[in-house]
mmCIF file of N, CA and C in Angstrom:
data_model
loop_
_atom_site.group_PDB
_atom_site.id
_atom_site.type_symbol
_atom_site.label_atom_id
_atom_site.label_comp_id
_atom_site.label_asym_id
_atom_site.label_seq_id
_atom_site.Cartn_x
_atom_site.Cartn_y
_atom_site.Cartn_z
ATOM 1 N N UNK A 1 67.542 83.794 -100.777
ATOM 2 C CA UNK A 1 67.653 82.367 -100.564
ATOM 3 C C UNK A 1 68.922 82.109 -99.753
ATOM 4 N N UNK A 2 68.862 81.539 -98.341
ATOM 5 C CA UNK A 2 70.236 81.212 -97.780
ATOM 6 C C UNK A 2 70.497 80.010 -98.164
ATOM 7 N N UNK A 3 71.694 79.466 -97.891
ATOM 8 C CA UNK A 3 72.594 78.387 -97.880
ATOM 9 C C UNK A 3 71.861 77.005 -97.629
ATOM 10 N N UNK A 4 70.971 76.859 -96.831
ATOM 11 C CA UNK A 4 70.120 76.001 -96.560
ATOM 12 C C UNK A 4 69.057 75.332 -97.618
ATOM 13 N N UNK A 5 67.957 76.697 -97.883
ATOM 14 C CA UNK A 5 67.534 76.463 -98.692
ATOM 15 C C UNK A 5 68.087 75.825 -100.375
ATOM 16 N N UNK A 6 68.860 76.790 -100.921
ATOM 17 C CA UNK A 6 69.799 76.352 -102.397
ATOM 18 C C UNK A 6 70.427 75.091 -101.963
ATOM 19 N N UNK A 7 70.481 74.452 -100.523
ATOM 20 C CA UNK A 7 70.912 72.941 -100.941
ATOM 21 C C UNK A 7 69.721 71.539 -100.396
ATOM 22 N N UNK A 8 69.148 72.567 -100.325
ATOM 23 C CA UNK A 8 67.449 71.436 -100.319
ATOM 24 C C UNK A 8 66.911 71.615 -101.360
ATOM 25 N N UNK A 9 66.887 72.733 -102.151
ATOM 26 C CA UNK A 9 66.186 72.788 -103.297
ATOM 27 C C UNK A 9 66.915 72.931 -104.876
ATOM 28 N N UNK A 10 68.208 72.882 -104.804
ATOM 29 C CA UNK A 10 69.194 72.245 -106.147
ATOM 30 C C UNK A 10 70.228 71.394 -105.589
ATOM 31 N N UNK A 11 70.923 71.465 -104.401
ATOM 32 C CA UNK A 11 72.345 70.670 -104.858
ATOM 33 C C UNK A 11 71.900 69.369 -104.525
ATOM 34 N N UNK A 12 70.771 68.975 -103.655
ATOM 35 C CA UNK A 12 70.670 67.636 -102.638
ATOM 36 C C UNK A 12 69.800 66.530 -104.295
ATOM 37 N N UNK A 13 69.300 66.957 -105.321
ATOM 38 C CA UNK A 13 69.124 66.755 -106.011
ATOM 39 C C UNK A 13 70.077 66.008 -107.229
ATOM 40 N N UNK A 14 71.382 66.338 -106.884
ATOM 41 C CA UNK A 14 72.796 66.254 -107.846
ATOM 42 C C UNK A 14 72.886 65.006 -107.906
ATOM 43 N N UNK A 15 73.569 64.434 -108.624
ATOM 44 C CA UNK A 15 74.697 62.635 -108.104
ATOM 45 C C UNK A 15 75.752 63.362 -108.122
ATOM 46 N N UNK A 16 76.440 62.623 -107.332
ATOM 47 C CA UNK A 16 77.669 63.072 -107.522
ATOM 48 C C UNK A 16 78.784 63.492 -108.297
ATOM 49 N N UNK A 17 79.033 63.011 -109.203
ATOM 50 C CA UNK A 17 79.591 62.955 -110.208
ATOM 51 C C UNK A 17 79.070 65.155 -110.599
ATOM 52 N N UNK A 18 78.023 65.245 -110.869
ATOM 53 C CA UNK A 18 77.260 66.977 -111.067
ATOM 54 C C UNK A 18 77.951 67.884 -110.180
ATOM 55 N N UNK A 19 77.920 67.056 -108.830
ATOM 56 C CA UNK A 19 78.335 67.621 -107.357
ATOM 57 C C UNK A 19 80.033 67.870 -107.859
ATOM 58 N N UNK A 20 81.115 67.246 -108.438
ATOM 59 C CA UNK A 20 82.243 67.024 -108.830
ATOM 60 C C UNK A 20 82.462 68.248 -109.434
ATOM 61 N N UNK A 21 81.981 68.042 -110.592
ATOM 62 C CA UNK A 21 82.165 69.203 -111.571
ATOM 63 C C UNK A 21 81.524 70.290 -111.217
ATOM 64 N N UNK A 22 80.726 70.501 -110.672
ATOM 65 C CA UNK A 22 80.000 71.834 -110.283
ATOM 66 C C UNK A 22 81.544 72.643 -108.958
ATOM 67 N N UNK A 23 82.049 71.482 -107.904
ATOM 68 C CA UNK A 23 83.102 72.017 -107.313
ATOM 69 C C UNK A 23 84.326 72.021 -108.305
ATOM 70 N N UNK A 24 84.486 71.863 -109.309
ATOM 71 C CA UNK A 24 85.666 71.834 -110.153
ATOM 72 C C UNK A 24 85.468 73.343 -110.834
ATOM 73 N N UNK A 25 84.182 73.640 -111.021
ATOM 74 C CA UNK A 25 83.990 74.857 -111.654
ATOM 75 C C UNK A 25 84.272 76.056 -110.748
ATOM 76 N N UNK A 26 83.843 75.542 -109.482
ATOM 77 C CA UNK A 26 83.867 76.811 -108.548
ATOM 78 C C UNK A 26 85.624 77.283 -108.097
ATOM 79 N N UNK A 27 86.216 76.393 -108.124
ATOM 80 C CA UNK A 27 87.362 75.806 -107.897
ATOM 81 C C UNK A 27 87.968 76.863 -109.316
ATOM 82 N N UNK A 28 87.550 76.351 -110.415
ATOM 83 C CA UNK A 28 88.380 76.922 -111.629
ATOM 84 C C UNK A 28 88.428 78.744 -111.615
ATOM 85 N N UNK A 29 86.943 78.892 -111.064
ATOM 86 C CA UNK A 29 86.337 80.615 -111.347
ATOM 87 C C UNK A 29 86.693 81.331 -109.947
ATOM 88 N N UNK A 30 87.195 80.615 -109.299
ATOM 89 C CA UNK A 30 88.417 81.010 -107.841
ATOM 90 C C UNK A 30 89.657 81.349 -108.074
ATOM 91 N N UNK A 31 90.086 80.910 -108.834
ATOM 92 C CA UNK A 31 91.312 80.728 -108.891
ATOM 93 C C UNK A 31 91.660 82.143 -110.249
ATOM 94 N N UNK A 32 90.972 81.931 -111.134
ATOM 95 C CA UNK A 32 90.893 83.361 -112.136
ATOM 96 C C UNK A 32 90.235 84.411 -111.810
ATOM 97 N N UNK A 33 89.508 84.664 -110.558
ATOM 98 C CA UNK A 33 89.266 85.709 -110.245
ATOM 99 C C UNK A 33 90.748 85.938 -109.423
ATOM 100 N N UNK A 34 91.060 85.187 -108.538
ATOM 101 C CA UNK A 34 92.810 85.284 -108.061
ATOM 102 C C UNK A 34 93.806 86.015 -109.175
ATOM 103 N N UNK A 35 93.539 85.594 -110.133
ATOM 104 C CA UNK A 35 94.833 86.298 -111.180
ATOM 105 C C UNK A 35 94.172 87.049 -111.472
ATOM 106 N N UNK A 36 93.206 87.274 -111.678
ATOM 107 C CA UNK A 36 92.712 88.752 -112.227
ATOM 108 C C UNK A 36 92.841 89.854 -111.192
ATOM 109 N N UNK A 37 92.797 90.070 -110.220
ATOM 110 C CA UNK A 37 93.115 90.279 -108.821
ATOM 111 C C UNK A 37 94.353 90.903 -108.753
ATOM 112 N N UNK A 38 95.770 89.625 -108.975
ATOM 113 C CA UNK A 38 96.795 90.214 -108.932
ATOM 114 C C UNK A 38 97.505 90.437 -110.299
ATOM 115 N N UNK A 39 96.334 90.525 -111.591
ATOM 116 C CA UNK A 39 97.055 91.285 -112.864
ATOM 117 C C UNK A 39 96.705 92.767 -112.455
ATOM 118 N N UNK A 40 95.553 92.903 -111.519
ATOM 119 C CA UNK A 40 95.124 94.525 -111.347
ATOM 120 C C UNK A 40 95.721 95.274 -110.265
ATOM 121 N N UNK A 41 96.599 94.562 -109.544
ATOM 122 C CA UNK A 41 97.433 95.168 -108.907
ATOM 123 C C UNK A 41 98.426 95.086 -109.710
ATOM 124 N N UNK A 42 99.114 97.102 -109.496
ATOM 125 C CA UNK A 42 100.265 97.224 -109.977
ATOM 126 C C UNK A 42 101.806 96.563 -109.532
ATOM 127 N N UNK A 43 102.643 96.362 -110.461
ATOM 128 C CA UNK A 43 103.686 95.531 -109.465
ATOM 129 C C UNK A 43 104.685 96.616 -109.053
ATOM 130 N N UNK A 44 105.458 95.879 -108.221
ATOM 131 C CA UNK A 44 106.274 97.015 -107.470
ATOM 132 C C UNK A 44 107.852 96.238 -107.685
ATOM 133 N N UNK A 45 108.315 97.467 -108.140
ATOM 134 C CA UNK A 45 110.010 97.232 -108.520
ATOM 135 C C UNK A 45 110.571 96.613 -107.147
ATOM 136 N N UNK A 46 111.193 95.374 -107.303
ATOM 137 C CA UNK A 46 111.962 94.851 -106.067
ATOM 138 C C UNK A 46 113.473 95.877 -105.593
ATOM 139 N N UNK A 47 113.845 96.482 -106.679
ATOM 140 C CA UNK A 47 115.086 97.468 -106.595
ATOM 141 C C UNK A 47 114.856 98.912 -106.157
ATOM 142 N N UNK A 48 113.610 99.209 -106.485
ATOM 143 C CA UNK A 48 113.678 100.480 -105.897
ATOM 144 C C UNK A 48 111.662 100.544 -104.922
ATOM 145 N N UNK A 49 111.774 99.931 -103.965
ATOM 146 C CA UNK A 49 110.459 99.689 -103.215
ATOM 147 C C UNK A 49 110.029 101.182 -102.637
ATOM 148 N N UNK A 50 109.161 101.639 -102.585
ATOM 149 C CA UNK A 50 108.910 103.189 -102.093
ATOM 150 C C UNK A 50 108.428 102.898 -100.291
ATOM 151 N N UNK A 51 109.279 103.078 -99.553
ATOM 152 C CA UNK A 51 108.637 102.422 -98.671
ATOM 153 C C UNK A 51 108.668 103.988 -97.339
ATOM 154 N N UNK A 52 107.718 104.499 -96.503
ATOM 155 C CA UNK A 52 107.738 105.770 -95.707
ATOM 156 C C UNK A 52 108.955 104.934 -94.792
ATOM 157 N N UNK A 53 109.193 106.036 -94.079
ATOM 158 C CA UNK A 53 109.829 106.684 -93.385
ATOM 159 C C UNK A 53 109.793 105.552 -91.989
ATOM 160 N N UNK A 54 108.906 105.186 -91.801
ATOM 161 C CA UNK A 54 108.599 104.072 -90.633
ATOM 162 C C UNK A 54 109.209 102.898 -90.828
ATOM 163 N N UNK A 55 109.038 102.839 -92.057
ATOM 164 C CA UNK A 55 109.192 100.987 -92.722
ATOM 165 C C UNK A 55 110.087 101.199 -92.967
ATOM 166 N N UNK A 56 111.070 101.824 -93.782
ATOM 167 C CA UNK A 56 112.700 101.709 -93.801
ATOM 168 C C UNK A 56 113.132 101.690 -92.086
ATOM 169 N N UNK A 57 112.863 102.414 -91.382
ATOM 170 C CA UNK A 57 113.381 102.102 -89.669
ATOM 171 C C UNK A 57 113.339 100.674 -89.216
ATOM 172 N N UNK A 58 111.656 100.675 -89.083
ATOM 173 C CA UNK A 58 111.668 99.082 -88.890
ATOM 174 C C UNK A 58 111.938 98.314 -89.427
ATOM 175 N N UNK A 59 112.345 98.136 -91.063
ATOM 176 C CA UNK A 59 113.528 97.415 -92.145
ATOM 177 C C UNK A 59 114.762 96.894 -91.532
ATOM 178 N N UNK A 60 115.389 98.234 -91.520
ATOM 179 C CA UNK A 60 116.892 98.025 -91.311
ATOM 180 C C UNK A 60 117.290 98.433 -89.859
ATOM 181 N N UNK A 61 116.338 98.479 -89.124
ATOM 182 C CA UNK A 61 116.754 99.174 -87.360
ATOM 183 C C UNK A 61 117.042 97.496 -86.908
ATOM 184 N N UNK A 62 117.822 98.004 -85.939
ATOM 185 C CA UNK A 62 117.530 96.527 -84.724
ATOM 186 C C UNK A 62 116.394 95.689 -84.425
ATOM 187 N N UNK A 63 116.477 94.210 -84.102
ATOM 188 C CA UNK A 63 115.412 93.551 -84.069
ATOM 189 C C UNK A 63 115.268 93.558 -82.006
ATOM 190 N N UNK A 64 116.409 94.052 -81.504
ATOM 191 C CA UNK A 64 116.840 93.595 -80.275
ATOM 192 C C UNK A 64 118.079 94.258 -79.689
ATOM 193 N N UNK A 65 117.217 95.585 -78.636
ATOM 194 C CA UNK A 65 118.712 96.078 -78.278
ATOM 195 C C UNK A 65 119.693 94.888 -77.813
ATOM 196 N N UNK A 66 121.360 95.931 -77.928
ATOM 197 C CA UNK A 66 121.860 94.796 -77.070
ATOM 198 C C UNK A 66 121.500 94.515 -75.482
ATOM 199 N N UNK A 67 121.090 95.472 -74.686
ATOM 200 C CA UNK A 67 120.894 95.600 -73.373
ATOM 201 C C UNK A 67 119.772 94.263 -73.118
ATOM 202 N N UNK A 68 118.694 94.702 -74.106
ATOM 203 C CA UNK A 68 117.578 92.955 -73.908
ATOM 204 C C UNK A 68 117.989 92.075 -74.740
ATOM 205 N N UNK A 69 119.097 91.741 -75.386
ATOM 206 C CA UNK A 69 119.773 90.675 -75.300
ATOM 207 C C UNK A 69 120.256 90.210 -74.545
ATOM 208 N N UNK A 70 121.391 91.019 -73.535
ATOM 209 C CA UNK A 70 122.554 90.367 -72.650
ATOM 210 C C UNK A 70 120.892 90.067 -71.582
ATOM 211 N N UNK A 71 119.769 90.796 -71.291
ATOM 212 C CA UNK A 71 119.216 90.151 -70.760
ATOM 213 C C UNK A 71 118.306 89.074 -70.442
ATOM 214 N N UNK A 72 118.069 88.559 -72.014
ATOM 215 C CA UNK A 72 117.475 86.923 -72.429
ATOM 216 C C UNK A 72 118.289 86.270 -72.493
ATOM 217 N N UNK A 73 119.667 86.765 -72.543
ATOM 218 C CA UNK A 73 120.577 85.292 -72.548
ATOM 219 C C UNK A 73 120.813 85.495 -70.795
ATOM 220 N N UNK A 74 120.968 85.700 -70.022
ATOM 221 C CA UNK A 74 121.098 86.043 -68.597
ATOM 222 C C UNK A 74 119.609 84.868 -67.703
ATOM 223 N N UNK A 75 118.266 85.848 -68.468
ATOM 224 C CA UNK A 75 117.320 84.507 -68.624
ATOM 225 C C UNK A 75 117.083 83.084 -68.831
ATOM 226 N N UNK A 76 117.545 83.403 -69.992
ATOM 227 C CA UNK A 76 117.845 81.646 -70.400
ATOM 228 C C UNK A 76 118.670 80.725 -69.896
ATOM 229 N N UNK A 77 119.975 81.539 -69.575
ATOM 230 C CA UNK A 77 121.044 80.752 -68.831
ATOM 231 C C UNK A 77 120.479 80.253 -67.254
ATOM 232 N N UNK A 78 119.187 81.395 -66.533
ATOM 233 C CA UNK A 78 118.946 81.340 -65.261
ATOM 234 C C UNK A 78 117.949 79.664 -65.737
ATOM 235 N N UNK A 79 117.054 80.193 -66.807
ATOM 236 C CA UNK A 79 115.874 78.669 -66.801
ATOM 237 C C UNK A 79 116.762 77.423 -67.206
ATOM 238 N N UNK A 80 117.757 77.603 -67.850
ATOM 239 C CA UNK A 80 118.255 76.151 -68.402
ATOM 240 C C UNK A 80 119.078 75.796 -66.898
ATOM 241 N N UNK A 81 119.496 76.373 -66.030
ATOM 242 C CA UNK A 81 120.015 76.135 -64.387
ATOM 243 C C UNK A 81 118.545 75.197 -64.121
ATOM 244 N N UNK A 82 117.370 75.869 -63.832
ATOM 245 C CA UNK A 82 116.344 75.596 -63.324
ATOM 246 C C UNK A 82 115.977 74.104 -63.785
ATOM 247 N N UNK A 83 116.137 73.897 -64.996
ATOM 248 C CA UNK A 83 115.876 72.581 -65.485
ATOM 249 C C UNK A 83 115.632 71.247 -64.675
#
């Protein structure tokens, strides 16, 4: 049965008020499948994070040599001239 059908043949039938609570329910059994979700994921110590070899680099490495810095500010200084 697609989407079409189940609302020609139960929801178009509802008053509203049915229509309410029927989205209040779906709404409620969303939201506890959500915590159930993240009770089943294990949690991870904020003090000691296990993180490879990549992700500590890209962690704590530079966001921006200095060399393409001095050359976006060199940029910027050229577009804010241009203005």
């Amino acid at each position: 049965m697609n989407i079409n059908q189940l609302y020609h043949t139960y929801l178009s039938q509802l008053n509203w008020k049915e229509k309410l609570e029927l989205a209040e329910l779906l709404m409620q059994s969303t939201i506890e499948s959500i915590k159930q979700k993240n009770q089943a994921r294990p949690q991870q110590n904020d003090k000691d994070p296990e993180y490879t070899p990549l992700q500590n680099k890209l962690l704590n490495g530079p966001v921006m040599a200095n060399e393409d810095y001095e050359l976006y500010l060199e940029k910027k200084k050229h577009f804010d001239k241009w203005k």
